Structures are given as structure tokens and as C-alpha cells.
Coordinates of C-alpha atoms in Angstrom, one line a residue:
M1 CA -1.3 -27.7 2.2
I2 CA 1.4 -27.8 -0.5
C3 CA 4.0 -25.0 -0.9
A4 CA 2.8 -22.5 -3.6
L5 CA 6.3 -22.2 -5.0
C6 CA 7.8 -25.7 -5.3
K7 CA 4.4 -27.5 -5.3
E8 CA 6.1 -30.5 -3.8
R9 CA 6.8 -29.9 -0.1
E10 CA 4.4 -29.2 2.8
A11 CA 3.8 -25.4 3.4
N12 CA 5.3 -25.4 6.9
K13 CA 6.6 -21.8 7.1
K14 CA 4.9 -19.2 9.3
N15 CA 5.2 -15.5 9.0
T16 CA 6.4 -15.2 5.4
H17 CA 6.3 -11.5 4.3
Y18 CA 5.0 -11.4 0.8
L19 CA 6.3 -7.8 0.5
T20 CA 9.9 -7.7 1.6
D21 CA 9.9 -6.6 5.3
S22 CA 13.1 -4.6 5.2
I23 CA 11.6 -2.4 2.5
I24 CA 8.2 -1.7 4.0
R25 CA 9.1 -1.7 7.7
T26 CA 10.0 2.0 8.1
C27 CA 6.6 2.9 6.5
L28 CA 4.7 0.8 9.0
N29 CA 6.5 1.6 12.2
L30 CA 6.0 4.5 14.6
D31 CA 8.5 7.4 13.8
G32 CA 9.8 5.3 10.9
A33 CA 11.7 3.0 13.3
N34 CA 13.5 0.1 11.7
E35 CA 12.0 -2.4 14.1
R36 CA 9.6 -5.3 13.7
E37 CA 6.0 -5.0 14.8
A38 CA 6.2 -1.6 16.3
G39 CA 3.8 0.7 14.5
F40 CA 0.6 1.3 12.6
Y41 CA -0.6 1.5 9.1
F42 CA -3.6 2.4 7.0
D43 CA -5.4 0.8 4.1
V44 CA -7.0 3.2 1.7
S45 CA -7.8 0.6 -0.9
N46 CA -11.1 -0.6 0.4
N47 CA -14.5 0.5 -0.9
T48 CA -15.8 2.0 2.3
P49 CA -15.8 5.7 3.4
F50 CA -13.5 4.7 6.2
V51 CA -9.8 4.0 6.4
D52 CA -8.9 0.4 7.5
F53 CA -6.6 1.1 10.4
N54 CA -4.2 -1.5 11.7
F55 CA -1.5 -1.5 14.3
Q56 CA 1.2 -4.0 15.3
R57 CA 1.8 -5.9 18.5
G58 CA 4.7 -3.9 19.6
T59 CA 3.0 -0.5 19.2
S60 CA 3.0 2.0 22.1
I61 CA -0.7 2.3 22.9
P62 CA -0.5 5.8 24.5
K63 CA 1.4 7.0 21.4
L64 CA -1.1 5.3 19.1
E65 CA -4.1 6.9 20.7
E66 CA -2.3 10.3 20.7
S67 CA -1.8 10.0 17.0
L68 CA -5.4 8.8 16.3
G69 CA -7.1 11.2 18.7
R70 CA -9.3 8.3 19.9
Q71 CA -9.1 5.0 21.6
A72 CA -8.5 1.9 19.4
T73 CA -11.5 -0.3 19.0
E74 CA -11.7 -4.0 20.1
E75 CA -11.7 -5.1 16.5
E76 CA -8.5 -3.1 15.8
I77 CA -6.8 -4.5 19.0
E78 CA -7.7 -8.1 17.9
K79 CA -6.4 -7.5 14.4
A80 CA -3.1 -6.2 15.9
K81 CA -2.3 -9.8 16.7
E82 CA -1.8 -10.4 13.0
I83 CA 1.5 -9.6 11.3
P84 CA 1.0 -7.2 8.4
F85 CA 1.7 -8.3 4.8
S86 CA 2.7 -11.8 5.9
V87 CA 1.1 -15.3 5.6
D88 CA 1.3 -18.6 7.4
Y89 CA 1.6 -22.0 5.8
V90 CA 1.6 -20.9 2.2
F91 CA 5.3 -21.6 1.5
C92 CA 7.9 -24.1 2.8
S93 CA 11.1 -23.4 4.6
Q94 CA 13.3 -24.4 1.7
C95 CA 11.4 -22.0 -0.6
E96 CA 11.7 -19.3 2.0
D97 CA 15.5 -19.6 1.6
I98 CA 15.0 -19.0 -2.2
F99 CA 13.1 -15.8 -1.3
T100 CA 16.0 -14.7 0.9
S101 CA 18.6 -15.4 -1.8
I102 CA 16.7 -13.0 -4.1
E103 CA 16.0 -10.3 -1.5
T104 CA 19.5 -10.1 0.0
P105 CA 21.4 -8.9 -3.1
F106 CA 18.9 -6.2 -3.7
I107 CA 18.9 -5.0 -0.1
E108 CA 22.7 -5.0 0.1
T109 CA 23.7 -3.6 -3.3
I110 CA 20.7 -1.8 -4.7
L111 CA 18.7 -0.3 -1.8
P112 CA 21.7 1.9 -0.5
Q113 CA 21.8 3.6 -3.9
F114 CA 18.3 5.1 -3.1
R115 CA 18.1 5.5 0.7
Q116 CA 21.6 6.4 1.6
V117 CA 22.2 9.2 -1.0
N118 CA 20.9 12.6 -1.6
L119 CA 18.7 12.3 -4.7
T120 CA 17.7 16.0 -4.9
G121 CA 17.7 16.9 -8.6
T122 CA 17.9 13.3 -9.7
N123 CA 15.1 12.2 -12.1
Q124 CA 16.2 8.7 -12.8
I125 CA 18.7 6.0 -11.7
E126 CA 20.0 3.4 -14.1
L127 CA 21.0 0.1 -12.7
A128 CA 23.3 -2.4 -14.5
Q129 CA 22.3 -5.3 -12.2
N130 CA 19.3 -6.4 -14.3
K131 CA 19.0 -9.9 -12.9
I132 CA 19.0 -8.7 -9.2
V133 CA 16.5 -6.0 -9.8
K134 CA 14.2 -8.0 -12.0
L135 CA 14.1 -11.0 -9.8
F136 CA 13.4 -8.9 -6.7
F137 CA 10.4 -7.1 -8.2
Y138 CA 9.1 -10.2 -9.9
L139 CA 9.1 -11.8 -6.5
Q140 CA 7.0 -9.0 -5.0
V141 CA 4.5 -9.3 -7.8
W142 CA 4.2 -13.1 -7.7
R143 CA 3.9 -13.4 -3.9
T144 CA 1.3 -10.6 -3.8
A145 CA -0.8 -12.3 -6.5
I146 CA -0.6 -15.5 -4.4
C147 CA -1.5 -13.8 -1.1
E148 CA -3.9 -11.0 -2.1
D149 CA -7.3 -11.8 -3.7
V150 CA -7.6 -8.4 -5.3
Y151 CA -4.2 -8.6 -7.1
N152 CA -4.9 -10.8 -10.2
L153 CA -2.6 -12.1 -12.9
S154 CA -3.3 -14.7 -15.6
E155 CA -2.4 -18.4 -14.9
D156 CA 0.2 -18.3 -17.6
T157 CA 1.9 -15.3 -16.1
M158 CA 1.8 -16.8 -12.6
E159 CA 3.4 -20.0 -13.8
R160 CA 6.2 -18.3 -15.7
L161 CA 6.9 -16.1 -12.6
R162 CA 6.8 -19.1 -10.3
L163 CA 9.3 -21.1 -12.4
T164 CA 11.6 -18.1 -12.7
I165 CA 11.7 -17.6 -8.9
L166 CA 12.0 -21.4 -8.2
N167 CA 15.1 -21.6 -10.6
S168 CA 16.4 -18.1 -9.8
D169 CA 19.8 -19.5 -8.6
S170 CA 20.6 -21.2 -11.9
I171 CA 18.6 -19.3 -14.5
E172 CA 20.6 -17.0 -16.9
N173 CA 19.5 -13.4 -17.2
C174 CA 18.7 -13.9 -20.9
D175 CA 16.3 -16.7 -19.9
I176 CA 14.2 -14.6 -17.5
P177 CA 10.8 -13.7 -19.0
N178 CA 10.7 -10.1 -20.0
F179 CA 7.4 -8.8 -18.5
P180 CA 7.2 -5.0 -18.9
Y181 CA 7.4 -3.3 -15.5
H182 CA 7.8 0.3 -14.3
I183 CA 9.4 1.2 -11.0
T184 CA 9.1 4.6 -9.3
Y185 CA 11.2 5.5 -6.4
L186 CA 9.5 8.1 -4.1
Q187 CA 12.2 10.3 -2.7
T188 CA 11.5 10.6 1.0
V189 CA 13.2 13.6 2.6
G190 CA 13.3 14.3 6.3
D191 CA 13.9 12.1 9.4
A192 CA 12.8 8.5 9.6
S193 CA 9.3 9.4 10.4
A194 CA 8.8 10.8 6.9
Y195 CA 8.5 7.2 5.6
T196 CA 5.3 6.8 7.6
N197 CA 3.5 9.1 5.2
N198 CA 4.0 6.5 2.4
F199 CA 1.7 3.6 1.6
V200 CA 2.0 -0.2 1.6
G201 CA -0.4 -2.3 -0.4
C202 CA -1.8 -3.1 -3.8
T203 CA -4.6 -2.0 -6.1
S204 CA -7.1 -4.1 -8.0
D205 CA -6.1 -2.4 -11.3
R206 CA -5.0 -4.7 -14.2
N207 CA -2.2 -3.7 -16.6
P208 CA -0.7 -2.0 -14.7
N209 CA -1.0 -4.1 -11.6
I210 CA 0.2 -1.6 -9.0
I211 CA 2.0 -2.3 -5.7
F212 CA 3.0 0.4 -3.2
M213 CA 6.1 -0.7 -1.1
N214 CA 6.8 2.3 1.0
D215 CA 9.2 4.3 -1.2
F216 CA 9.0 2.0 -4.2
V217 CA 6.0 1.7 -6.5
I218 CA 5.8 -1.3 -8.9
Q219 CA 3.6 -1.2 -12.0
F220 CA 3.6 -4.6 -13.7
F221 CA 2.2 -5.4 -17.2
E222 CA 1.6 -8.9 -18.5
E223 CA 2.3 -8.1 -22.1
T224 CA 3.8 -5.3 -24.1
N225 CA 0.6 -4.6 -26.0
L226 CA -1.2 -4.1 -22.7
I227 CA 1.0 -1.1 -21.6
R228 CA -1.1 1.9 -21.0
T229 CA -0.7 5.2 -19.0
I230 CA -3.0 6.0 -16.1
D231 CA -2.4 9.2 -14.2
F232 CA -3.0 7.5 -10.8
Y233 CA -3.1 10.8 -8.8
G234 CA 0.1 12.1 -10.4
L235 CA 2.2 9.0 -10.2
N236 CA 2.6 8.8 -14.0
Q237 CA 3.2 11.3 -16.8
T238 CA 2.3 10.4 -20.4
N239 CA 5.4 11.9 -21.8
D240 CA 7.9 9.7 -19.9
L241 CA 6.1 6.4 -19.5
A242 CA 8.0 4.6 -22.3
Q243 CA 11.3 5.9 -20.9
F244 CA 10.9 3.9 -17.7
I245 CA 9.3 0.7 -19.0
N246 CA 11.8 -2.1 -18.5
A247 CA 11.2 -5.0 -20.8
G248 CA 14.6 -6.3 -21.7
N249 CA 17.9 -7.8 -20.5
E250 CA 19.8 -4.6 -20.4
S251 CA 20.1 -2.1 -17.6
V252 CA 17.1 -1.1 -15.5
N253 CA 15.8 2.5 -15.6
I254 CA 14.0 3.6 -12.4
K255 CA 12.1 6.8 -12.2
V256 CA 12.7 9.1 -9.2
L257 CA 9.7 11.1 -8.0
P258 CA 10.9 14.2 -6.1
N259 CA 9.9 14.6 -2.5
Q260 CA 7.3 17.4 -3.1
R261 CA 5.6 15.3 -5.8
R262 CA 5.6 12.3 -3.4
L263 CA 3.8 14.5 -0.9
D264 CA 1.4 15.7 -3.6
L265 CA 0.7 12.0 -4.6
V266 CA 0.1 10.9 -1.0
G267 CA -2.2 13.9 -0.4
R268 CA -4.2 13.3 -3.6
I269 CA -4.7 9.6 -2.7
N270 CA -5.9 10.5 0.8
R271 CA -8.2 13.3 -0.4
E272 CA -9.7 11.6 -3.4
E273 CA -9.9 8.0 -2.2
K274 CA -11.0 8.7 1.4
V275 CA -11.7 12.2 2.5
Q276 CA -14.3 13.1 -0.2
K277 CA -16.0 9.7 0.2
S278 CA -16.1 10.2 3.9
I279 CA -17.6 13.6 3.7
S280 CA -20.3 12.4 1.3
Y281 CA -21.1 9.5 3.6
F282 CA -21.3 11.8 6.7
V283 CA -23.6 14.2 4.9
E284 CA -25.8 11.4 3.7
T285 CA -26.0 9.9 7.2
F286 CA -26.9 13.3 8.7
A287 CA -29.5 14.0 6.0
K288 CA -31.2 10.6 6.6
Q289 CA -31.4 11.0 10.4
W290 CA -32.6 14.6 10.0
F291 CA -35.3 13.5 7.6
M292 CA -36.5 10.8 9.9
I293 CA -37.0 13.3 12.7
F294 CA -38.2 16.4 10.9
G295 CA -39.7 15.1 7.6
G296 CA -37.4 17.2 5.5
F297 CA -33.8 17.5 4.5
P298 CA -31.4 20.0 6.1
N299 CA -30.3 23.1 4.2
Q300 CA -26.7 23.6 3.1
Y301 CA -25.9 26.0 6.0
L302 CA -27.1 23.4 8.6
T303 CA -25.1 20.7 6.8
Q304 CA -21.9 22.8 6.9
E305 CA -22.5 23.5 10.6
Y306 CA -22.9 19.7 11.1
L307 CA -19.5 19.0 9.3
Q308 CA -17.9 21.7 11.5
F309 CA -19.3 20.0 14.6
I310 CA -18.1 16.5 13.8
S311 CA -14.7 17.7 12.6
A312 CA -14.2 20.3 15.3
G313 CA -12.8 22.7 12.7
G314 CA -10.3 20.1 11.3
F315 CA -10.9 17.0 9.3
D316 CA -8.8 13.9 10.2
I317 CA -10.7 10.9 9.0
L318 CA -8.5 8.5 11.1
K319 CA -10.4 9.7 14.2
Y320 CA -13.7 8.3 13.0
T321 CA -15.3 4.9 13.0
Q322 CA -18.7 4.1 11.6
E323 CA -20.1 3.9 15.1
S324 CA -18.6 7.2 16.3
I325 CA -20.1 9.0 13.3
V326 CA -23.6 7.8 14.2
E327 CA -23.0 8.9 17.8
K328 CA -21.7 12.4 16.7
T329 CA -24.6 12.8 14.3
T330 CA -27.1 12.0 17.0
E331 CA -25.4 14.3 19.4
F332 CA -25.6 17.2 16.9
I333 CA -29.3 16.6 16.3
D334 CA -30.0 16.4 20.0
L335 CA -28.3 19.8 20.4
K336 CA -30.6 21.3 17.8
L337 CA -33.7 19.9 19.5
K338 CA -32.9 21.6 22.8

């Protein structure tokens, strides 16, 4: 296989993170630890009523099961052998060095301006290092489009990004393509474990193409005339979108979302993307099984009693797999038959 960046050398590199590891690591790891392969993470972007749950090879299994409230499944254990948000044999070693040359200046000079300062009361941060910032976020966008089937860009956009990254060392800032992009920084207050509430992953939306990278959110547009505002659970506001669209060679303006709004955003995504879908699925499963046995559908009071039974008074969808819901539903009906 030929390297996706240079298109010349063999793709011989294993474990290339297509989202920069040092940015996403504290979100993925237990207690927000800044260690490799020692935590778990959740994918809420699928189309099922269940959260895709994954954990990494170095995770403490007792702590994992304490957090989940259940044992990990064999499928989850098998998937733990994979390294999240990384790929094998897509890029070559020389191009990996190019990636590092783009990531390092951002990590060393830009990241501390967000994570190592108190941003309370700050609504935006203006950065003069346009080339460093632009190349870093272009790299995340291009690699994600290469490695994730759901994240799609046009062939022309992909090629322009590829050539920019390939020639990043010599290219002048004025020659870098000016794709409009919007960056939100999610202020994350508390100890290191607070980062584990954030998300890592991408959506299938187009213009904006959205990537969550722990405490950074990228919204990428392929053309200026395609810029549009979507609420996305409170991430965006119509009255300030234009203010934070970066589409030139001047300074970069990054929006800062206060910690409480970050928590509201995370909560809305969880509720609207998963919890409501899960409850609807559970109710439908119960109704079908009840109908098969009794020839009629359960009334609303019985349905509420069923939901109380499977949730034990609380509702944490991470505790449930599809198999366990069928078992709990059968158990509830058996109790009613006695």
C-alpha cells in the first residue's frame, strides 16, 4: 500500500494517530491521566440506541467495571486490543515526521494558552501564529477524512490539503489555501478527570464537517458560500458565527465556550443522541414481547413500571447492551406472570 500523503513510498508506519494523541489522551484515559492506552471512551455517533463503548489495553478492569456497573463483553475486550483513533499502514515513516513537525509547534506554543491558564470570563482568544494553527487543524481534518468513512470531503479539497501538508515546511503562509474553519475551545474546569466528560470523534455532517477533539471542536467548510449555522446542541450561536470564521492569513480567532455551557453541550448530546433513542427502543422491545404473550399492548403505567425496573430508579445507558435489555425485559415479564 502506498502512503496516502506522499503517494510515493510504501505505507510502513503502524499506530499513526489521525487525531493528535496529546490532545485527545486526557479525554480517553481513566481520571484524565496523561498516559497512553489507559482508559475508556464512548462513541455516540452511531445510529443504534446503544453507545459504542471501547476501552484501551492498559485500563484497570476493576475500575472499568465499577464505572460501567457491569462486566465488559467479550466483543469489547477484543476491541480493546485496537488503539483508538489510529491506523496502521496508511502513512510512511517519513510522512509521520511531517505530521510531527506540524503538531509540535502547536502543542508547545499554542496549547498552553488554553490548558494552562484560567479562562473564566474569556469568550475568545486571538492567536497571531496563523500558519501554526491553520496547519495543525488542516492536518486533523485531512487525516480524519482519510481514515474515517463517515467524514467526507471533495477530491479537490482533499488534494489541496494533502499538498499543503506535504509541503508544510517550505510553504509560505500566504500560499496556504484559505478554507473557512471555526474552532471552539471547551473550557474544562476541575481536576484532570473533568476531561473524560468530553468527546472524541467526528460527525457525518457536511459544511460544517465537525470533529470533536476533547476540548477542541473543529468545524470545517470547503467553500465560503457553503458556510451555514447549525445549532448542534448549543455549540453554535447565530449571532457570533461570522466572528469566529477564520478564512484568511491574519490572526486566528478561537471561540471559548465556558465550562457550564460545555457541560450543557455534553449533556444535550448524551440525552438527545442516545438516552431518548434508548428509551424508545426499550419501550418498543417491551411492547413487542408483551404483545406476543398477552395479545395486547401494555398501558402507560405498566410501561413506566418496566422502565423503572430496568433502570433501577436511575438511567445510565452505559450499563446496557442489547442482550442485557432482552434479558431484563424477559425477567420483568416473568415477574408479572407469577
